[in-house]
């Protein structure tokens, strides 16, 4: 039984693509056959974050328009056996996406993959709408900051009304979970940043994970490595925990997972990355 | 002395009457000449097209093109004929001084010329000769929402109360013809009694609203003031003042 998971947020720059790549890689590490699709037509980023931008020949739009077969457009990851990327077009725009085309591609992918991760563009227009439309589950990426929280709230409203599951009208709904990214424990404690409780109180959805602000995220992006493949980084470990919860495991929520494993000298010398 | 003072206070608070300006929509019936048989036949035909639409509608007779009609008796006869057809005639307009006097004698008031507006429903139905269906009796229909109302969403209970089991986010709107009950935090806008019901109230567990309105009278978060109760509150109209009160 394959699952379509949309990674969405409304607001831009909160970490959708980073999270899509990290979740995709995390699922593949666990042995699930996973594909990550870039819905951000015209602003092709996912393939860079996943480190396969030089291998793109055909893309999602080519497949939708029948110019290429799905097999030709899928790029297999060089590091992980079970991970694939379906890149998008850099030269087209969101109008190239059609409901029927997206459905056909997703239906074909469902035959073969356990998890289909849809990396949504920012905003609530056509690209974002089609990215969420056929989803079974949603990961709502939010920064602990008021405008991001409000935009996530708006997106949750759309998930409850403008998706194929919601339109069935039989009470089924997209299961949405919160992924709080760029979280800084110290700034949150000092009141500079919203607290986890504040965000949860407003959004009222289950918490999937808390990803700490970490320099390793930018480094991993620049290298084209999903951050979850770096299990030395706190952000990478937090993503792996979140992926565990996504597949239904009970994992204790920690703001900096693995911190208790830090040695005496590390604690003495202050924080690492 | 003491009792006199309290009596004066009672008088001041009870208010035996209030005078307000109010505008109504009335139908103007333009006469093309004397109300003869041809006129009544044409009128019958028109009324039959939309039998219920004009029932007991307030109506004024426009006499601008009916100069000869200036006896009280003729006007009384015309008014009686119109009332027999369930038209509630109450005045005239556009008449001469003599016609105004005759109207006063016939128990009709003389109105200064109003403005004609298109009766849209009538003109649309005019092209379709079938009788209009009887308007469904408006029963109150309450609405219940069991999910949080998210930013950008509007929930409207147009014929009754609205109950929200959950919170109303900032940037969301909840609107009801009747009362609004929110079992959660109200951060967005709540508009109760939107059809003019000034007895409507808003209830919520926690108040953090952007805007509160009852029957068109509103307050925004900016002018709520620091002393406003924030937990378990009700909002209601007292005269022209929107009051926010703790339920505890």
Short mmCIF file of C-alpha atoms in Angstrom, two decimals:
data_model
loop_
_atom_site.label_atom_id
_atom_site.label_comp_id
_atom_site.label_asym_id
_atom_site.label_seq_id
_atom_site.Cartn_x
_atom_site.Cartn_y
_atom_site.Cartn_z
CA UNK A 1 0.00 0.00 0.00
CA UNK A 2 1.84 3.07 -1.23
CA UNK A 3 1.49 6.47 0.36
CA UNK A 4 1.61 9.91 -1.21
CA UNK A 5 3.06 12.44 1.24
CA UNK A 6 3.07 16.14 0.43
CA UNK A 7 5.67 18.37 2.06
CA UNK A 8 4.10 21.80 2.17
CA UNK A 9 4.10 25.07 4.12
CA UNK A 10 2.56 28.02 2.32
CA UNK A 11 5.50 30.24 3.17
CA UNK A 12 8.72 30.05 1.20
CA UNK A 13 12.17 29.44 2.60
CA UNK A 14 11.08 27.43 5.62
CA UNK A 15 12.74 24.21 4.47
CA UNK A 16 10.28 22.28 2.30
CA UNK A 17 12.83 21.07 -0.22
CA UNK A 18 15.46 20.30 2.44
CA UNK A 19 12.81 18.37 4.37
CA UNK A 20 11.55 16.54 1.27
CA UNK A 21 15.08 15.39 0.47
CA UNK A 22 15.80 14.44 4.08
CA UNK A 23 12.52 12.55 4.51
CA UNK A 24 12.94 10.80 1.16
CA UNK A 25 16.47 9.71 2.03
CA UNK A 26 15.35 8.68 5.54
CA UNK A 27 12.56 6.48 4.17
CA UNK A 28 14.93 4.90 1.64
CA UNK A 29 17.51 4.24 4.39
CA UNK A 30 14.82 2.29 6.20
CA UNK A 31 14.37 0.12 3.13
CA UNK A 32 11.21 1.69 1.71
CA UNK A 33 11.23 2.25 -2.02
CA UNK A 34 10.80 6.01 -2.24
CA UNK A 35 10.50 8.68 -4.92
CA UNK A 36 10.68 12.41 -4.32
CA UNK A 37 8.86 14.61 -6.86
CA UNK A 38 9.64 18.28 -7.41
CA UNK A 39 6.41 20.24 -7.97
CA UNK A 40 8.15 23.61 -8.05
CA UNK A 41 7.97 23.94 -11.84
CA UNK A 42 10.27 26.69 -13.09
CA UNK A 43 12.37 26.83 -9.91
CA UNK A 44 14.04 23.45 -10.04
CA UNK A 45 15.83 22.94 -6.70
CA UNK A 46 15.21 19.45 -5.43
CA UNK A 47 17.68 17.82 -7.81
CA UNK A 48 20.43 20.14 -6.52
CA UNK A 49 19.67 19.37 -2.88
CA UNK A 50 19.67 15.68 -3.78
CA UNK A 51 22.89 16.04 -5.77
CA UNK A 52 21.66 14.83 -9.14
CA UNK A 53 21.24 18.05 -11.11
CA UNK A 54 23.74 17.00 -13.76
CA UNK A 55 21.85 13.81 -14.48
CA UNK A 56 18.52 15.42 -15.40
CA UNK A 57 17.52 14.60 -18.99
CA UNK A 58 13.74 14.33 -18.92
CA UNK A 59 11.50 15.80 -16.26
CA UNK A 60 8.07 15.63 -14.63
CA UNK A 61 6.54 17.99 -17.22
CA UNK A 62 7.90 15.88 -20.11
CA UNK A 63 6.15 12.89 -18.56
CA UNK A 64 2.88 14.77 -18.01
CA UNK A 65 2.90 15.93 -21.62
CA UNK A 66 3.75 12.50 -22.94
CA UNK A 67 7.16 13.51 -24.32
CA UNK A 68 8.97 10.95 -22.17
CA UNK A 69 8.21 7.79 -20.27
CA UNK A 70 8.23 7.87 -16.48
CA UNK A 71 11.15 5.42 -16.39
CA UNK A 72 13.23 7.82 -18.49
CA UNK A 73 12.61 10.75 -16.17
CA UNK A 74 13.19 8.97 -12.83
CA UNK A 75 16.73 9.44 -11.53
CA UNK A 76 18.10 6.74 -9.26
CA UNK A 77 20.12 7.98 -6.32
CA UNK A 78 23.78 6.91 -6.36
CA UNK A 79 24.00 6.50 -2.57
CA UNK A 80 20.77 4.77 -1.72
CA UNK A 81 19.36 1.73 -3.43
CA UNK A 82 15.71 2.61 -2.86
CA UNK A 83 15.74 6.33 -3.56
CA UNK A 84 14.56 8.00 -6.78
CA UNK A 85 14.05 11.61 -7.80
CA UNK A 86 11.56 12.94 -10.32
CA UNK A 87 12.92 16.38 -11.17
CA UNK A 88 10.86 19.20 -12.57
CA UNK A 89 11.36 21.55 -15.49
CA UNK A 90 13.34 24.74 -15.09
CA UNK A 91 12.05 26.27 -18.31
CA UNK A 92 8.29 25.81 -17.91
CA UNK A 93 5.84 27.24 -15.39
CA UNK A 94 3.11 25.93 -13.09
CA UNK A 95 0.50 26.05 -15.88
CA UNK A 96 2.20 23.02 -17.41
CA UNK A 97 0.82 20.96 -14.51
CA UNK A 98 -2.62 19.45 -15.04
CA UNK A 99 -4.80 17.57 -12.60
CA UNK A 100 -5.15 14.63 -14.97
CA UNK A 101 -1.44 14.58 -15.77
CA UNK A 102 -0.43 14.62 -12.10
CA UNK A 103 -2.94 11.90 -11.31
CA UNK A 104 -1.65 9.69 -14.14
CA UNK A 105 1.97 10.04 -12.97
CA UNK A 106 1.08 9.42 -9.31
CA UNK A 107 -1.03 6.38 -10.21
CA UNK A 108 1.88 4.92 -12.15
CA UNK A 109 4.31 5.62 -9.29
CA UNK A 110 1.93 4.02 -6.78
CA UNK A 111 2.37 0.72 -8.64
CA UNK A 112 6.05 0.63 -7.86
CA UNK A 113 6.90 2.77 -4.83
CA UNK A 114 6.10 2.53 -1.11
CA UNK A 115 6.36 6.24 -0.53
CA UNK A 116 5.87 9.13 -2.95
CA UNK A 117 7.09 12.41 -1.44
CA UNK A 118 5.76 15.53 -3.18
CA UNK A 119 7.89 18.62 -2.65
CA UNK A 120 5.40 21.48 -2.89
CA UNK A 121 6.27 24.96 -4.10
CA UNK A 122 5.58 27.90 -1.78
CA UNK A 123 2.27 29.70 -2.03
CA UNK A 124 -1.24 28.34 -2.36
CA UNK A 125 -1.63 28.58 -6.13
CA UNK A 126 -1.72 25.96 -8.84
CA UNK A 127 1.63 24.24 -8.12
CA UNK A 128 1.01 23.96 -4.39
CA UNK A 129 -2.59 22.94 -4.93
CA UNK A 130 -1.71 20.11 -7.30
CA UNK A 131 1.13 18.95 -5.05
CA UNK A 132 -1.33 18.43 -2.19
CA UNK A 133 -4.37 17.42 -4.22
CA UNK A 134 -3.77 13.65 -4.35
CA UNK A 135 -1.92 13.35 -1.03
CA UNK A 136 -2.75 10.78 1.64
CA UNK A 137 -0.64 12.52 4.25
CA UNK A 138 0.91 15.93 4.67
CA UNK A 139 4.03 17.15 6.40
CA UNK A 140 3.51 20.82 7.18
CA UNK A 141 6.90 22.50 7.49
CA UNK A 142 6.80 25.50 9.82
CA UNK A 143 9.35 27.84 11.37
CA UNK A 144 8.68 29.03 14.93
CA UNK A 145 7.70 32.47 13.68
CA UNK A 146 4.26 34.12 13.33
CA UNK A 147 4.01 34.53 9.57
CA UNK A 148 5.13 30.97 8.92
CA UNK A 149 2.61 29.68 11.46
CA UNK A 150 -0.21 31.66 9.91
CA UNK A 151 0.63 30.43 6.41
CA UNK A 152 0.77 26.85 7.68
CA UNK A 153 -2.66 27.37 9.21
CA UNK A 154 -3.95 28.54 5.84
CA UNK A 155 -2.44 25.49 4.16
CA UNK A 156 -4.07 23.21 6.74
CA UNK A 157 -7.40 24.76 5.82
CA UNK A 158 -6.76 23.95 2.17
CA UNK A 159 -5.70 20.39 3.02
CA UNK A 160 -9.06 20.00 4.76
CA UNK A 161 -11.08 21.30 1.83
CA UNK A 162 -9.23 21.35 -1.48
CA UNK A 163 -7.83 17.82 -1.77
CA UNK A 164 -9.16 14.69 -3.46
CA UNK A 165 -9.69 13.04 -0.06
CA UNK A 166 -11.58 16.03 1.36
CA UNK A 167 -13.69 16.34 -1.79
CA UNK A 168 -14.88 12.74 -1.41
CA UNK A 169 -17.08 14.12 1.32
CA UNK A 170 -17.18 10.89 3.33
CA UNK A 171 -15.23 12.36 6.22
CA UNK A 172 -11.84 11.18 5.00
CA UNK A 173 -9.07 13.71 5.28
CA UNK A 174 -5.41 14.17 4.58
CA UNK A 175 -3.49 13.27 7.73
CA UNK A 176 -1.41 16.35 8.48
CA UNK A 177 1.56 16.48 10.85
CA UNK A 178 3.78 19.35 11.88
CA UNK A 179 7.50 19.48 11.22
CA UNK A 180 8.97 22.41 13.11
CA UNK A 181 12.20 23.45 11.42
CA UNK A 182 15.00 25.92 12.21
CA UNK A 183 14.18 25.66 15.88
CA UNK A 184 16.58 27.24 18.36
CA UNK A 185 16.10 26.07 21.93
CA UNK A 186 17.90 29.03 23.47
CA UNK A 187 16.09 31.70 21.48
CA UNK A 188 12.79 29.97 22.15
CA UNK A 189 13.51 29.83 25.89
CA UNK A 190 14.37 33.52 25.93
CA UNK A 191 11.09 34.35 24.19
CA UNK A 192 12.75 35.57 21.00
CA UNK A 193 11.20 32.71 19.07
CA UNK A 194 7.82 31.06 19.44
CA UNK A 195 7.80 27.99 21.64
CA UNK A 196 6.80 24.53 20.44
CA UNK A 197 3.69 24.75 22.63
CA UNK A 198 2.67 28.10 21.08
CA UNK A 199 2.89 26.70 17.57
CA UNK A 200 1.04 23.51 18.47
CA UNK A 201 -1.68 25.47 20.22
CA UNK A 202 -2.38 27.47 17.07
CA UNK A 203 -2.07 24.71 14.49
CA UNK A 204 -3.65 21.93 16.57
CA UNK A 205 -2.07 19.03 14.64
CA UNK A 206 0.27 16.23 15.82
CA UNK A 207 3.96 17.04 16.00
CA UNK A 208 6.10 14.94 13.67
CA UNK A 209 9.46 16.38 14.68
CA UNK A 210 11.54 19.35 15.73
CA UNK A 211 14.54 20.08 13.54
CA UNK A 212 17.12 22.24 15.30
CA UNK A 213 18.73 25.15 13.50
CA UNK A 214 22.06 23.77 12.38
CA UNK A 215 24.93 24.81 10.14
CA UNK A 216 25.06 21.26 8.83
CA UNK A 217 21.81 21.86 6.88
CA UNK A 218 23.29 24.54 4.63
CA UNK A 219 26.48 22.54 4.25
CA UNK A 220 24.57 19.43 3.22
CA UNK A 221 22.48 21.46 0.72
CA UNK A 222 25.56 22.90 -0.90
CA UNK A 223 27.09 19.45 -1.17
CA UNK A 224 23.92 17.96 -2.61
CA UNK A 225 23.51 15.48 0.22
CA UNK A 226 20.20 15.03 2.03
CA UNK A 227 20.91 16.15 5.60
CA UNK A 228 19.44 12.96 7.04
CA UNK A 229 22.38 11.04 5.59
CA UNK A 230 24.63 12.92 8.02
CA UNK A 231 23.89 11.16 11.30
CA UNK A 232 26.51 13.20 13.11
CA UNK A 233 24.49 16.38 12.69
CA UNK A 234 21.68 17.06 15.19
CA UNK A 235 19.43 18.13 12.30
CA UNK A 236 20.14 14.88 10.47
CA UNK A 237 19.31 12.83 13.57
CA UNK A 238 16.14 14.86 14.13
CA UNK A 239 15.04 14.12 10.56
CA UNK A 240 15.67 10.40 11.06
CA UNK A 241 13.54 10.49 14.21
CA UNK A 242 10.80 12.29 12.30
CA UNK A 243 10.91 9.68 9.54
CA UNK A 244 10.59 6.97 12.18
CA UNK A 245 7.45 8.67 13.50
CA UNK A 246 6.16 9.10 9.95
CA UNK A 247 6.20 5.33 9.43
CA UNK A 248 4.44 4.84 12.74
CA UNK A 249 7.19 4.25 15.30
CA UNK A 250 6.98 5.69 18.79
CA UNK A 251 10.06 7.83 19.25
CA UNK A 252 10.53 10.24 22.10
CA UNK A 253 10.52 13.89 21.06
CA UNK A 254 13.90 15.51 21.66
CA UNK A 255 14.88 19.00 20.58
CA UNK A 256 18.51 17.98 20.04
CA UNK A 257 18.42 14.23 19.56
CA UNK A 258 21.62 12.52 20.55
CA UNK A 259 22.74 15.40 22.71
CA UNK A 260 22.90 13.24 25.81
CA UNK A 261 25.53 11.17 24.02
CA UNK A 262 27.91 14.11 23.96
CA UNK A 263 31.02 13.49 25.96
CA UNK A 264 32.26 15.38 28.94
CA UNK A 265 34.78 17.45 26.97
CA UNK A 266 32.29 18.34 24.29
CA UNK A 267 29.95 19.62 26.96
CA UNK A 268 32.80 21.48 28.55
CA UNK A 269 33.85 23.07 25.29
CA UNK A 270 30.33 24.12 24.34
CA UNK A 271 28.16 23.18 21.44
CA UNK A 272 29.20 21.45 18.26
CA UNK A 273 27.46 21.96 14.94
CA UNK B 1 -36.44 63.01 48.24
CA UNK B 2 -34.91 59.60 48.06
CA UNK B 3 -37.86 57.99 46.30
CA UNK B 4 -38.18 60.88 43.88
CA UNK B 5 -34.59 60.41 42.84
CA UNK B 6 -34.97 56.71 42.22
CA UNK B 7 -38.13 57.32 40.18
CA UNK B 8 -36.22 59.76 38.02
CA UNK B 9 -33.50 57.18 37.53
CA UNK B 10 -36.04 54.59 36.51
CA UNK B 11 -37.43 56.96 33.92
CA UNK B 12 -33.96 57.61 32.63
CA UNK B 13 -33.08 53.93 32.21
CA UNK B 14 -36.36 52.46 30.95
CA UNK B 15 -36.85 54.77 27.91
CA UNK B 16 -40.53 54.64 26.97
CA UNK B 17 -39.76 55.23 23.31
CA UNK B 18 -36.95 55.62 20.86
CA UNK B 19 -37.09 57.47 17.57
CA UNK B 20 -34.86 56.32 14.77
CA UNK B 21 -34.71 56.99 11.06
CA UNK B 22 -35.40 53.93 8.98
CA UNK B 23 -35.79 53.36 5.29
CA UNK B 24 -38.06 50.81 3.66
CA UNK B 25 -38.49 49.59 0.14
CA UNK B 26 -41.89 50.22 -1.38
CA UNK B 27 -43.38 49.51 -4.76
CA UNK B 28 -44.43 52.47 -6.87
CA UNK B 29 -47.41 51.93 -9.17
CA UNK B 30 -47.29 54.40 -12.05
CA UNK B 31 -50.73 55.21 -13.40
CA UNK B 32 -50.83 55.86 -17.13
CA UNK B 33 -54.21 57.63 -16.92
CA UNK B 34 -57.54 57.02 -15.24
CA UNK B 35 -57.88 53.64 -13.54
CA UNK B 36 -60.41 52.18 -15.95
CA UNK B 37 -61.24 48.57 -16.78
CA UNK B 38 -58.27 48.20 -19.09
CA UNK B 39 -56.01 49.30 -16.24
CA UNK B 40 -57.36 46.69 -13.83
CA UNK B 41 -57.12 43.98 -16.48
CA UNK B 42 -53.49 44.84 -17.11
CA UNK B 43 -52.86 44.89 -13.37
CA UNK B 44 -54.49 41.48 -12.89
CA UNK B 45 -52.37 40.06 -15.69
CA UNK B 46 -49.20 41.47 -14.13
CA UNK B 47 -50.06 40.17 -10.66
CA UNK B 48 -50.82 36.72 -12.04
CA UNK B 49 -47.32 36.42 -13.42
CA UNK B 50 -45.84 36.54 -9.91
CA UNK B 51 -48.78 35.90 -7.61
CA UNK B 52 -46.92 35.97 -4.31
CA UNK B 53 -44.31 38.53 -4.99
CA UNK B 54 -46.55 41.56 -4.45
CA UNK B 55 -48.58 40.08 -1.59
CA UNK B 56 -48.99 42.74 1.07
CA UNK B 57 -46.13 44.73 -0.38
CA UNK B 58 -46.14 48.40 0.70
CA UNK B 59 -47.20 50.41 -2.32
CA UNK B 60 -47.47 54.06 -3.34
CA UNK B 61 -49.50 55.30 -6.28
CA UNK B 62 -47.55 57.54 -8.61
CA UNK B 63 -49.93 60.16 -9.99
CA UNK B 64 -47.53 62.07 -12.17
CA UNK B 65 -49.29 61.00 -15.36
CA UNK B 66 -52.80 60.88 -13.93
CA UNK B 67 -53.67 64.53 -13.49
CA UNK B 68 -57.42 64.08 -13.76
CA UNK B 69 -57.55 61.84 -10.74
CA UNK B 70 -58.07 64.44 -8.03
CA UNK B 71 -61.21 63.51 -6.10
CA UNK B 72 -60.98 61.81 -2.72
CA UNK B 73 -63.72 59.42 -3.78
CA UNK B 74 -61.86 58.23 -6.88
CA UNK B 75 -58.68 57.70 -4.87
CA UNK B 76 -60.56 55.81 -2.13
CA UNK B 77 -62.09 53.58 -4.78
CA UNK B 78 -58.70 52.93 -6.35
CA UNK B 79 -57.10 52.17 -2.95
CA UNK B 80 -59.92 49.76 -2.10
CA UNK B 81 -59.53 47.96 -5.43
CA UNK B 82 -55.78 47.64 -4.89
CA UNK B 83 -56.18 46.36 -1.33
CA UNK B 84 -58.69 43.82 -2.58
CA UNK B 85 -55.79 42.50 -4.68
CA UNK B 86 -53.60 42.24 -1.56
CA UNK B 87 -51.58 45.35 -2.32
CA UNK B 88 -50.97 47.46 0.79
CA UNK B 89 -51.35 50.93 -0.60
CA UNK B 90 -50.40 53.63 1.87
CA UNK B 91 -49.63 56.79 -0.07
CA UNK B 92 -49.26 58.75 -3.28
CA UNK B 93 -46.39 60.51 -4.89
CA UNK B 94 -45.83 62.93 -7.76
CA UNK B 95 -49.33 64.40 -7.45
CA UNK B 96 -50.52 68.02 -7.75
CA UNK B 97 -51.56 70.04 -4.69
CA UNK B 98 -55.19 69.18 -5.37
CA UNK B 99 -54.37 65.47 -5.58
CA UNK B 100 -52.41 65.65 -2.32
CA UNK B 101 -55.42 67.16 -0.58
CA UNK B 102 -57.69 64.51 -2.06
CA UNK B 103 -55.27 61.81 -0.94
CA UNK B 104 -55.19 63.17 2.61
CA UNK B 105 -58.99 63.02 2.63
CA UNK B 106 -58.83 59.44 1.39
CA UNK B 107 -56.45 58.50 4.21
CA UNK B 108 -53.34 58.28 2.04
CA UNK B 109 -50.17 60.17 2.78
CA UNK B 110 -48.41 62.25 0.18
CA UNK B 111 -44.75 61.41 -0.21
CA UNK B 112 -42.10 63.60 -1.74
CA UNK B 113 -40.79 61.88 -4.89
CA UNK B 114 -38.57 58.91 -4.08
CA UNK B 115 -36.17 57.27 -6.46
CA UNK B 116 -37.17 54.34 -8.64
CA UNK B 117 -35.00 51.25 -8.43
CA UNK B 118 -35.18 48.24 -10.69
CA UNK B 119 -37.21 45.41 -9.22
CA UNK B 120 -34.77 42.83 -10.46
CA UNK B 121 -36.62 39.74 -9.46
CA UNK B 122 -39.77 41.02 -11.13
CA UNK B 123 -38.16 41.89 -14.42
CA UNK B 124 -36.41 38.52 -14.57
CA UNK B 125 -39.56 36.65 -13.76
CA UNK B 126 -41.53 38.79 -16.17
CA UNK B 127 -39.96 36.97 -19.09
CA UNK B 128 -40.97 33.63 -17.62
CA UNK B 129 -44.73 33.49 -17.31
CA UNK B 130 -44.92 30.49 -14.96
CA UNK B 131 -45.93 31.41 -11.42
CA UNK B 132 -43.13 31.84 -8.94
CA UNK B 133 -42.86 29.08 -6.33
CA UNK B 134 -43.96 30.03 -2.87
CA UNK B 135 -40.91 31.16 -0.89
CA UNK B 136 -39.85 28.40 1.49
CA UNK B 137 -40.57 29.27 5.09
CA UNK B 138 -37.28 30.28 6.69
CA UNK B 139 -36.63 27.85 9.49
CA UNK B 140 -33.57 28.49 11.58
CA UNK B 141 -30.72 26.22 10.50
CA UNK B 142 -27.88 26.02 12.99
CA UNK B 143 -24.44 25.01 11.87
CA UNK B 144 -21.83 22.96 13.72
CA UNK B 145 -18.14 22.86 12.87
CA UNK B 146 -16.02 20.30 14.69
CA UNK B 147 -12.65 21.20 13.19
CA UNK B 148 -10.55 24.27 13.82
CA UNK B 149 -11.45 27.14 11.50
CA UNK B 150 -8.17 27.90 9.74
CA UNK B 151 -6.71 31.15 8.50
CA UNK B 152 -8.39 32.18 5.25
CA UNK B 153 -11.53 30.13 5.87
CA UNK B 154 -14.99 31.61 6.25
CA UNK B 155 -17.79 29.73 7.96
CA UNK B 156 -21.25 31.24 7.54
CA UNK B 157 -24.43 30.14 9.29
CA UNK B 158 -26.88 32.25 7.30
CA UNK B 159 -30.02 31.11 9.11
CA UNK B 160 -29.16 30.40 12.71
CA UNK B 161 -26.46 29.84 15.27
CA UNK B 162 -22.92 28.74 14.59
CA UNK B 163 -21.12 26.37 16.93
CA UNK B 164 -17.38 25.84 16.53
CA UNK B 165 -15.82 23.02 18.53
CA UNK B 166 -12.22 24.13 18.20
CA UNK B 167 -10.36 27.36 17.68
CA UNK B 168 -10.82 30.10 15.12
CA UNK B 169 -7.42 31.13 13.76
CA UNK B 170 -6.30 34.62 13.02
CA UNK B 171 -7.26 35.44 9.46
CA UNK B 172 -10.39 33.25 9.68
CA UNK B 173 -13.98 34.49 9.77
CA UNK B 174 -17.02 33.05 11.49
CA UNK B 175 -20.34 34.65 10.61
CA UNK B 176 -23.85 33.84 11.77
CA UNK B 177 -27.35 35.25 11.52
CA UNK B 178 -27.78 34.15 15.13
CA UNK B 179 -25.36 33.52 17.98
CA UNK B 180 -21.80 32.26 17.70
CA UNK B 181 -20.42 29.74 20.19
CA UNK B 182 -16.72 28.94 20.10
CA UNK B 183 -15.41 26.13 22.27
CA UNK B 184 -11.81 27.19 21.83
CA UNK B 185 -9.78 30.32 21.27
CA UNK B 186 -11.14 33.03 19.02
CA UNK B 187 -8.24 34.70 17.21
CA UNK B 188 -9.99 35.66 13.99
CA UNK B 189 -13.15 37.62 13.28
CA UNK B 190 -16.59 36.80 14.62
CA UNK B 191 -19.71 38.49 13.28
CA UNK B 192 -23.00 37.54 14.93
CA UNK B 193 -26.50 38.75 14.07
CA UNK B 194 -25.44 39.78 10.59
CA UNK B 195 -29.04 40.09 9.41
CA UNK B 196 -29.62 42.76 12.02
CA UNK B 197 -30.48 40.64 15.06
CA UNK B 198 -29.17 42.84 17.86
CA UNK B 199 -29.98 40.22 20.50
CA UNK B 200 -27.36 37.86 19.04
CA UNK B 201 -24.33 37.09 21.19
CA UNK B 202 -20.85 35.70 20.79
CA UNK B 203 -19.52 33.20 23.34
CA UNK B 204 -15.98 31.91 23.44
CA UNK B 205 -13.59 30.08 25.73
CA UNK B 206 -10.68 32.40 25.08
CA UNK B 207 -10.85 35.80 23.44
CA UNK B 208 -8.05 37.02 21.23
CA UNK B 209 -10.19 38.30 18.39
CA UNK B 210 -9.22 40.53 15.51
CA UNK B 211 -12.77 41.80 15.26
CA UNK B 212 -16.06 41.28 17.07
CA UNK B 213 -19.34 42.41 15.57
CA UNK B 214 -23.02 42.10 16.47
CA UNK B 215 -25.70 43.39 14.10
CA UNK B 216 -23.10 45.50 12.33
CA UNK B 217 -21.67 47.14 15.43
CA UNK B 218 -18.07 46.15 15.76
CA UNK B 219 -14.92 46.48 17.85
CA UNK B 220 -11.43 45.55 16.71
CA UNK B 221 -8.68 44.12 18.87
CA UNK B 222 -7.11 47.57 19.05
CA UNK B 223 -10.00 49.14 20.92
CA UNK B 224 -10.79 46.25 23.23
CA UNK B 225 -8.66 47.72 25.98
CA UNK B 226 -6.40 46.03 28.49
CA UNK B 227 -9.15 45.37 31.04
CA UNK B 228 -11.21 43.22 28.69
CA UNK B 229 -11.79 39.74 30.11
CA UNK B 230 -10.08 37.12 27.97
CA UNK B 231 -11.33 33.80 29.32
CA UNK B 232 -14.90 32.43 29.08
CA UNK B 233 -16.52 35.55 27.77
CA UNK B 234 -19.73 36.62 26.15
CA UNK B 235 -20.14 39.55 23.84
CA UNK B 236 -23.50 41.28 23.47
CA UNK B 237 -25.09 44.56 22.51
CA UNK B 238 -26.35 46.89 25.19
CA UNK B 239 -27.97 49.75 23.35
CA UNK B 240 -25.31 50.94 20.99
CA UNK B 241 -22.43 49.52 23.00
CA UNK B 242 -20.74 46.21 22.33
CA UNK B 243 -20.10 44.75 25.77
CA UNK B 244 -17.61 42.02 26.62
CA UNK B 245 -18.23 40.26 29.89
CA UNK B 246 -16.76 37.33 31.74
CA UNK B 247 -19.07 34.35 32.18
CA UNK B 248 -17.46 33.36 35.45
#
